[in-house]
XYZ file of C-alpha atoms in Angstrom:
77
model
C -11.854 -17.686 27.055
C -8.974 -20.076 27.612
C -6.221 -19.049 29.973
C -2.760 -20.259 30.871
C -2.282 -23.981 30.701
C -5.629 -24.617 28.945
C -4.585 -22.359 26.081
C -1.210 -24.063 25.783
C -2.912 -27.465 25.682
C -5.322 -26.273 22.987
C -2.444 -24.902 20.911
C -0.484 -28.140 21.170
C -3.524 -30.236 20.248
C -4.195 -27.962 17.280
C -0.603 -28.266 16.040
C -0.662 -32.035 16.551
C -3.558 -32.200 14.072
C -1.882 -29.980 11.473
C -0.819 -31.942 8.425
C 1.024 -29.186 6.564
C 2.829 -26.845 8.954
C 4.280 -24.730 6.138
C 0.865 -24.159 4.624
C -0.617 -23.209 7.981
C 2.085 -20.634 8.731
C 2.383 -19.223 5.191
C -0.055 -16.307 5.705
C 1.917 -15.151 8.736
C 5.266 -15.496 6.996
C 3.930 -13.613 3.969
C 2.589 -10.792 6.150
C 5.897 -10.569 8.021
C 7.884 -10.257 4.776
C 5.368 -7.734 3.381
C 6.252 -5.494 6.327
C 9.851 -5.328 5.101
C 8.775 -4.865 1.480
C 6.811 -1.785 2.545
C 9.786 -0.604 4.578
C 12.271 -0.799 1.681
C 9.866 0.406 -1.028
C 6.991 2.420 0.443
C 6.042 3.849 -2.960
C 6.046 0.441 -4.670
C 8.371 1.772 -7.368
C 10.960 -1.023 -7.389
C 10.673 -4.092 -9.596
C 9.284 -7.083 -7.679
C 12.565 -9.049 -7.608
C 14.564 -6.065 -6.330
C 11.940 -5.269 -3.678
C 11.968 -8.890 -2.502
C 15.779 -8.980 -2.406
C 15.945 -5.793 -0.342
C 13.122 -6.960 1.922
C 14.996 -10.171 2.664
C 18.094 -8.147 3.587
C 16.020 -5.851 5.821
C 14.521 -8.931 7.516
C 17.981 -10.356 8.153
C 19.106 -7.054 9.686
C 15.992 -7.046 11.893
C 16.729 -10.581 13.080
C 20.345 -9.690 13.848
C 19.181 -6.694 15.898
C 16.859 -9.014 17.847
C 19.704 -11.472 18.442
C 21.967 -8.652 19.620
C 19.362 -7.369 22.085
C 18.748 -10.917 23.326
C 22.476 -11.458 23.937
C 22.714 -8.135 25.761
C 19.748 -9.052 27.970
C 21.292 -12.446 28.796
C 24.584 -10.778 29.745
C 22.733 -8.394 32.071
C 21.088 -11.327 33.853
């Protein structure tokens, strides 16, 4: 198993050989958004467009909470 610097090197080499970064990260982005879709509509009752709209808003709120916590941590240090 790779550790530390070797892993970082392997990751950088892998990304340097990636032609389509969006395509490579799409499964992760889709899974991340699906988390918020489940959060806003656990029963799956909403129409797709409404569920996606609400999921995007929930994701934005999540990101703002992360930014707030990051700013608080920086102020403490």
